[in-house]
Structure formats: structure tokens, C-alpha cells
Short mmCIF file of C-alpha atoms and ligand atoms in Angstrom, two decimals:
data_model
loop_
_atom_site.label_atom_id
_atom_site.label_comp_id
_atom_site.label_asym_id
_atom_site.label_seq_id
_atom_site.Cartn_x
_atom_site.Cartn_y
_atom_site.Cartn_z
CA MET C 1 -14.19 15.95 20.91
CA PRO C 2 -13.33 12.76 22.86
CA SER C 3 -11.26 13.57 25.95
CA GLU C 4 -9.01 10.54 25.54
CA LEU C 5 -6.97 9.46 22.56
CA PRO C 6 -7.67 6.06 20.96
CA THR C 7 -5.73 3.22 22.61
CA ARG C 8 -5.23 1.34 19.37
CA VAL C 9 -4.66 2.48 15.79
CA HIS C 10 -5.17 0.54 12.56
CA ILE C 11 -2.44 1.35 10.04
CA VAL C 12 -3.16 0.95 6.34
CA GLU C 13 0.15 0.39 4.55
CA VAL C 14 0.07 1.99 1.10
CA GLY C 15 3.76 1.73 0.16
CA PRO C 16 3.53 -1.02 -2.49
CA ARG C 17 0.84 0.92 -4.40
CA ASP C 18 0.89 4.63 -3.56
CA GLY C 19 4.58 4.48 -2.72
CA LEU C 20 5.89 2.65 -5.77
CA GLN C 21 3.50 3.80 -8.50
CA ASN C 22 5.64 6.80 -9.48
CA GLU C 23 8.98 5.03 -9.56
CA PRO C 24 10.33 5.63 -13.07
CA GLU C 25 12.50 2.48 -13.21
CA GLN C 26 10.53 -0.76 -13.53
CA ILE C 27 10.84 -2.70 -10.26
CA PRO C 28 11.07 -6.49 -10.69
CA THR C 29 7.83 -8.24 -9.72
CA GLN C 30 9.71 -10.42 -7.26
CA GLY C 31 11.03 -7.30 -5.48
CA LYS C 32 7.49 -6.04 -5.02
CA ILE C 33 6.30 -9.40 -3.73
CA GLU C 34 9.09 -9.60 -1.16
CA PHE C 35 8.35 -6.03 -0.07
CA ILE C 36 4.66 -6.82 0.45
CA GLN C 37 5.38 -10.08 2.27
CA LYS C 38 7.82 -8.39 4.64
CA LEU C 39 5.26 -5.69 5.38
CA CYS C 40 2.72 -8.39 6.20
CA ALA C 41 5.28 -10.08 8.45
CA ALA C 42 5.75 -6.76 10.26
CA GLY C 43 2.18 -7.05 11.51
CA LEU C 44 0.54 -4.42 9.31
CA PRO C 45 -3.17 -5.23 9.39
CA THR C 46 -3.92 -3.91 5.89
CA VAL C 47 -1.59 -3.58 2.90
CA GLU C 48 -2.58 -1.91 -0.35
CA ALA C 49 -0.59 -4.16 -2.65
CA THR C 50 -1.18 -2.78 -6.13
CA SER C 51 -3.62 -1.13 -8.53
CA PHE C 52 -5.64 -2.69 -11.32
CA VAL C 53 -5.32 0.47 -13.36
CA HIS C 54 -4.75 0.26 -17.12
CA PRO C 55 -1.10 -0.79 -17.65
CA LYS C 56 -0.52 2.21 -19.91
CA ALA C 57 -1.74 4.64 -17.24
CA ILE C 58 0.73 3.43 -14.61
CA PRO C 59 3.33 1.14 -16.24
CA GLN C 60 5.01 0.50 -12.88
CA LEU C 61 1.92 -1.44 -11.75
CA ALA C 62 1.33 -3.30 -15.02
CA ASP C 63 2.31 -6.54 -13.26
CA SER C 64 -0.50 -6.30 -10.67
CA GLY C 65 -2.01 -9.63 -11.72
CA ASP C 66 1.34 -11.39 -11.34
CA VAL C 67 2.01 -9.73 -7.99
CA MET C 68 -1.32 -10.93 -6.66
CA SER C 69 -1.08 -14.47 -8.05
CA GLN C 70 2.43 -14.98 -6.67
CA LEU C 71 1.78 -13.42 -3.28
CA ALA C 72 2.00 -15.93 -0.42
CA ASP C 73 2.59 -15.85 3.32
CA VAL C 74 0.52 -12.77 4.02
CA GLY C 75 -0.57 -14.14 7.39
CA ASP C 76 -3.50 -12.25 8.90
CA THR C 77 -2.91 -9.17 6.77
CA GLU C 78 -5.80 -7.97 4.65
CA ILE C 79 -4.62 -7.30 1.09
CA MET C 80 -6.29 -4.46 -0.79
CA ALA C 81 -5.85 -3.09 -4.32
CA LEU C 82 -6.97 0.06 -6.08
CA VAL C 83 -9.61 -0.41 -8.77
CA PRO C 84 -10.39 2.47 -11.15
CA ASN C 85 -13.15 0.99 -13.31
CA ALA C 86 -15.19 -2.06 -14.33
CA ARG C 87 -12.27 -3.70 -16.12
CA GLY C 88 -10.11 -3.26 -13.02
CA LEU C 89 -12.84 -4.87 -10.94
CA GLU C 90 -12.86 -7.91 -13.24
CA ARG C 91 -9.13 -8.27 -12.74
CA ALA C 92 -9.48 -7.82 -8.96
CA ILE C 93 -12.15 -10.55 -8.90
CA ALA C 94 -9.89 -12.82 -10.96
CA ALA C 95 -7.13 -12.17 -8.42
CA ASP C 96 -9.49 -13.27 -5.63
CA LEU C 97 -9.20 -9.98 -3.74
CA LYS C 98 -11.45 -9.42 -0.76
CA ARG C 99 -10.99 -5.68 -0.49
CA ILE C 100 -10.62 -2.94 -3.07
CA ALA C 101 -10.31 0.83 -3.04
CA VAL C 102 -11.77 3.45 -5.36
CA PHE C 103 -10.26 6.87 -5.83
CA THR C 104 -11.95 10.23 -6.19
CA ALA C 105 -11.37 13.71 -4.83
CA ALA C 106 -13.07 16.73 -3.34
CA SER C 107 -11.89 18.96 -6.21
CA ASP C 108 -13.16 18.82 -9.81
CA ALA C 109 -9.97 20.46 -11.04
CA PHE C 110 -7.99 17.57 -9.54
CA THR C 111 -10.14 14.71 -10.87
CA GLN C 112 -10.24 16.34 -14.32
CA LYS C 113 -6.44 16.34 -14.52
CA ASN C 114 -6.06 13.02 -12.74
CA ILE C 115 -8.79 10.72 -14.06
CA ASN C 116 -10.26 12.99 -16.75
CA MET C 117 -13.73 13.36 -15.26
CA SER C 118 -15.59 15.48 -12.75
CA VAL C 119 -16.03 14.32 -9.16
CA ALA C 120 -19.74 13.67 -9.86
CA LYS C 121 -18.90 11.59 -12.93
CA SER C 122 -16.29 9.61 -10.98
CA LEU C 123 -18.89 8.84 -8.30
CA ASP C 124 -21.20 7.63 -11.08
CA VAL C 125 -18.53 5.30 -12.42
CA PHE C 126 -17.66 4.06 -8.95
CA SER C 127 -21.21 3.36 -7.89
CA ASP C 128 -21.24 0.49 -10.42
CA VAL C 129 -17.77 -0.66 -9.40
CA VAL C 130 -18.71 -0.63 -5.71
CA ALA C 131 -22.01 -2.42 -6.36
CA GLY C 132 -20.17 -5.09 -8.36
CA ALA C 133 -17.56 -5.50 -5.66
CA LEU C 134 -20.13 -5.82 -2.89
CA ALA C 135 -22.09 -8.35 -4.95
CA GLY C 136 -18.84 -10.33 -5.27
CA GLY C 137 -18.40 -10.38 -1.50
CA MET C 138 -15.69 -7.71 -1.38
CA SER C 139 -15.47 -4.69 0.86
CA VAL C 140 -14.58 -1.26 -0.48
CA ARG C 141 -12.64 1.78 0.73
CA GLY C 142 -13.07 5.18 -0.90
CA TYR C 143 -10.25 7.70 -1.20
CA VAL C 144 -11.13 11.38 -1.10
CA SER C 145 -8.07 13.15 -2.47
CA THR C 146 -7.37 16.86 -2.11
CA ALA C 147 -9.61 17.01 0.95
CA PHE C 148 -7.83 20.09 2.31
CA VAL C 149 -5.92 21.82 -0.46
CA CYS C 150 -6.00 21.16 -4.21
CA PRO C 151 -2.89 22.04 -6.23
CA TYR C 152 -5.15 23.54 -8.91
CA ALA C 153 -8.12 24.94 -6.98
CA GLY C 154 -6.60 25.94 -3.63
CA GLU C 155 -8.35 25.43 -0.29
CA ILE C 156 -11.28 23.03 -0.33
CA ASP C 157 -14.51 23.73 1.53
CA LYS C 158 -15.21 21.21 4.30
CA SER C 159 -18.86 20.81 3.25
CA ARG C 160 -17.65 19.63 -0.15
CA VAL C 161 -15.44 17.00 1.50
CA ARG C 162 -18.26 15.76 3.70
CA ASP C 163 -20.60 15.57 0.72
CA VAL C 164 -18.18 13.33 -1.23
CA CYS C 165 -17.58 11.17 1.87
CA GLU C 166 -21.32 10.77 2.41
CA LYS C 167 -21.82 9.71 -1.21
CA LEU C 168 -19.05 7.09 -0.97
CA ILE C 169 -20.53 5.67 2.23
CA ALA C 170 -24.04 5.73 0.73
CA MET C 171 -22.89 3.69 -2.27
CA GLY C 172 -21.44 1.03 0.06
CA CYS C 173 -17.88 1.99 0.97
CA ASP C 174 -17.13 0.99 4.57
CA GLU C 175 -14.31 3.52 4.94
CA VAL C 176 -13.38 6.92 3.55
CA ALA C 177 -9.71 7.87 3.43
CA VAL C 178 -9.70 11.64 3.81
CA SER C 179 -6.50 12.52 1.99
CA ASP C 180 -4.09 15.43 2.24
CA THR C 181 -2.72 14.71 -1.22
CA ILE C 182 -0.10 17.47 -1.31
CA GLY C 183 0.63 17.52 2.41
CA ALA C 184 -0.52 21.11 2.85
CA ALA C 185 -2.87 20.59 5.80
CA VAL C 186 -2.14 21.76 9.34
CA PRO C 187 -3.91 20.54 12.51
CA LYS C 188 -6.48 23.34 12.32
CA ASP C 189 -7.58 21.97 8.92
CA ILE C 190 -7.81 18.42 10.26
CA LEU C 191 -9.91 19.53 13.22
CA GLY C 192 -12.14 21.65 10.97
CA THR C 193 -12.66 19.39 7.96
CA VAL C 194 -12.46 15.95 9.58
CA GLY C 195 -14.49 17.24 12.53
CA HIS C 196 -17.14 18.27 10.01
CA VAL C 197 -17.02 14.87 8.27
CA LEU C 198 -17.44 13.14 11.63
CA GLU C 199 -20.72 14.97 12.22
CA SER C 200 -22.32 12.62 9.70
CA ILE C 201 -19.97 9.64 9.36
CA PRO C 202 -19.07 7.24 12.20
CA LEU C 203 -15.50 7.32 13.55
CA ASP C 204 -14.71 3.74 12.54
CA LYS C 205 -15.40 4.57 8.90
CA VAL C 206 -12.95 7.47 8.70
CA ALA C 207 -9.24 7.14 7.91
CA LEU C 208 -6.64 9.85 7.37
CA HIS C 209 -4.16 9.70 4.49
CA LEU C 210 -1.41 12.22 5.14
CA HIS C 211 1.67 13.46 3.36
CA ASP C 212 4.70 15.04 4.99
CA THR C 213 5.56 17.64 2.34
CA PHE C 214 5.86 20.44 4.89
CA GLY C 215 6.67 18.30 7.92
CA THR C 216 3.14 18.55 9.34
CA ALA C 217 2.04 14.92 8.96
CA LEU C 218 2.55 13.78 12.57
CA ALA C 219 1.03 16.98 13.93
CA ASN C 220 -1.97 16.17 11.75
CA VAL C 221 -2.03 12.59 13.07
CA TYR C 222 -2.23 14.02 16.57
CA ALA C 223 -5.12 16.28 15.55
CA GLY C 224 -6.86 13.22 14.07
CA LEU C 225 -6.28 11.25 17.28
CA GLN C 226 -7.82 14.12 19.25
CA LEU C 227 -10.94 13.70 17.13
CA GLY C 228 -10.90 9.97 17.92
CA VAL C 229 -9.73 8.89 14.46
CA ALA C 230 -7.95 5.54 14.76
CA ARG C 231 -7.21 4.61 11.15
CA PHE C 232 -4.18 6.11 9.42
CA ASP C 233 -2.47 5.42 6.10
CA ALA C 234 1.29 5.28 5.91
CA SER C 235 3.93 4.27 3.40
CA ALA C 236 7.01 2.27 4.33
CA GLY C 237 10.13 4.41 4.21
CA GLY C 238 8.01 7.42 3.23
CA LEU C 239 7.89 6.25 -0.39
CA GLY C 240 5.69 7.98 -2.91
CA GLY C 241 4.36 11.34 -3.86
CA CYS C 242 1.58 12.25 -6.21
CA PRO C 243 2.07 12.19 -10.00
CA TYR C 244 -0.63 14.81 -10.45
CA ALA C 245 0.39 17.10 -7.61
CA LYS C 246 3.63 18.84 -8.40
CA GLY C 247 5.90 19.26 -5.40
CA ALA C 248 4.13 16.64 -3.29
CA SER C 249 6.72 14.70 -1.34
CA GLY C 250 6.31 11.34 0.26
CA ASN C 251 3.46 9.86 2.15
CA LEU C 252 3.71 9.87 5.93
CA ALA C 253 6.33 7.16 6.59
CA THR C 254 5.17 4.00 8.35
CA GLU C 255 8.31 3.99 10.50
CA ASP C 256 7.70 7.58 11.63
CA LEU C 257 4.06 6.84 12.43
CA VAL C 258 4.82 3.60 14.31
CA TYR C 259 7.56 5.28 16.35
CA PHE C 260 5.21 8.14 17.24
CA LEU C 261 2.33 5.87 18.23
CA ASP C 262 4.60 3.49 20.18
CA ARG C 263 5.96 6.43 22.16
CA MET C 264 2.42 7.73 22.71
CA GLY C 265 1.49 4.36 24.22
CA ILE C 266 -0.97 3.65 21.40
CA GLU C 267 -1.01 0.05 20.16
CA THR C 268 -0.64 -0.77 16.48
CA GLY C 269 0.44 -4.42 16.45
CA VAL C 270 3.19 -3.33 14.05
CA ASN C 271 6.85 -4.16 14.63
CA LEU C 272 9.03 -1.13 13.80
CA GLU C 273 12.21 -3.14 13.17
CA ARG C 274 10.43 -5.38 10.71
CA VAL C 275 8.95 -2.43 8.82
CA PHE C 276 12.49 -1.07 8.64
CA GLU C 277 13.66 -4.40 7.19
CA ALA C 278 10.90 -4.28 4.57
CA SER C 279 11.80 -0.70 3.62
CA SER C 280 15.49 -1.53 3.54
CA GLY C 281 14.81 -4.35 1.09
CA ILE C 282 12.97 -2.06 -1.33
CA ALA C 283 15.56 0.71 -0.78
CA LYS C 284 18.17 -1.75 -2.03
CA VAL C 285 16.10 -2.45 -5.14
CA LEU C 286 15.61 1.29 -5.72
CA ASN C 287 19.23 1.95 -4.81
CA ARG C 288 18.57 5.08 -2.81
CA VAL C 289 18.02 6.51 0.64
CA LEU C 290 14.38 6.74 1.71
CA PRO C 291 12.86 9.94 3.14
CA SER C 292 11.61 8.52 6.48
CA LYS C 293 13.39 10.08 9.45
CA GLN C 294 13.11 6.86 11.46
CA TRP C 295 14.36 4.77 8.56
CA GLN C 296 17.41 7.01 8.21
CA ARG C 297 18.06 6.91 11.95
CA MET C 298 17.73 3.13 12.09
CA ARG C 299 19.89 2.73 9.03
CA ALA C 300 22.60 4.69 10.81
CA ILE C 301 22.52 2.49 13.89
CA VAL C 302 21.61 -0.91 12.47
CA PRO C 303 24.57 -2.78 10.93
CA LYS C 304 23.99 -3.17 7.19
MG1 MG X 401 -0.50 9.33 -0.97
#
């Protein structure tokens, strides 16, 4: 284990995709675009903007093509979108994306319910998607959901997680997002499972995607930092949950993560106030209070 924590962390903002995908009321395309642009202006180095999933599967993201074509002023931010299959890749190519993400899990029970195939089958499907993306000059991230606990199968063996990560890297992904989909992990799990993954995969290819269901997300960030992990996903305002994982609350909030890292003296390049402004904009569209502790605190002290 490295004796010193990383001095800089790369935050992958997943709010516009992972955060908004479960919102039942259709959000106007323009509201999504403004949200993304404000997140870019806040200095987030990567923003997952949307998903090229079939419109019927996730109606909220049916306007992904329009979001991408109307997106401007993203500055230096790298825009990424989720791609579930060959058709999604065609749409991502048409949208001129440079980075995509594919989504599998460490639990067959989860992928069966979620994408209606086994983990092995999903890796088969994705190997073609990844090959196509790489041939088109894109880079690819791979999500490994339910890397700690699956809502259907319980605790997941760390060797299983490493195996899926290795297969994603072997097919050409440059990053695996080891994901605590239902937020059930504690630092011991991070040290055990991610430590095991890091025995075969380089540090700069490993990201952590955490949820705060039980209030353990920042403790898990700290465990990841202790392992040297320097790439973390977060969702502005703490938006999102998981449609296939009952009881899963929001993603780790970007504001909470940025506050924590700022106070730890770890650079992110992200401006907390501007993330708050972005979240406040989408909170207005959604007409509700967001779960992030920092967002709520700032909302109380910042004149509206
Ligand atoms: Mg999530």
C-alpha cells in the first residue's frame, strides 16, 4: 500500500447520465444541456453526458443525440457517453464522441435482470463494441457494477471482480470503474477487493464508483486513496440511484467529494461553488432538494 495519498484526483462526473436516468418526469433537453455545460465550466475533467441506450429502455435519455449535437462550450472537459450495443456505438460515432463507456457487472444475477444476459455474454457483446470504438479512434471505459454486493446474489468474490476487470482491460478498455452499485461497501471491502484488482491492473486504469446509501461513500473514498486510487466518480448534488437495485440511494455527491478532497489538500481542479451552481440549476428544473450534504449546506448559506 502506498504510504502517501495521491496529490491529485480525477473526478468523473456522472450526474447527467447516471444521475438523471431514473428521473420519472421528462427533463427538457435544454435543461440537460445547461446542466452539462455548467459542470464543464466548474472544471470537471470528464463528464458522462448521456447514454445511447434504446429510447424505450430509458425514455429520460431518449434525447441523447440532441443533447450531444447542441452541446457547446465544454472547454477542456472530456465528454463521455454510455453505449450498450452496436446500434448505440453508431449513434455515438454520429455524435462525434471521443470516449464511451460500456456497462457490465461482477454478478450474473444482476446483469440478467439489468441487461438480460450473463456477464460472459455481455463481455462478448462489448468486445465488438469496444473494438469498433477503438477502430473509430475512441477510448473506452468499462463499468463493473455490483463489485462488492449484489442486491440479488449478496457478497461478490473479489476474484470474480478482478476477472471481469481483466477481461475489460484485455479487450481494450483503458479504465475500469469498480462500482458499489447499492452503496453497501465499507472500507474493508474496498481494501480487499480493489487491492486484489490492483494486483493485476495498473493504478491509473482503476476508478471507483461509489454510492452513499449507508453513508459510507467518503470512508470508501479514503480507503481507495490509501490504495493509491486517484480516479473517482461522483454525481452533482448526489443525483441518481439504480433502477435495478431497490433501495439504492444517490451516487456519491460531487460537492461532498470535492469538499472532502479540498480539505484533504488533494487537488481536483474542480470549483465547488460552480458545481453547486450547476446542481442548483438542475434542482430548479426537478423542483426538489438534492441529497448532497454540501449542496444543502451551501443552499442554506448562499442567497437564492
Ligand atoms: Mg451510480
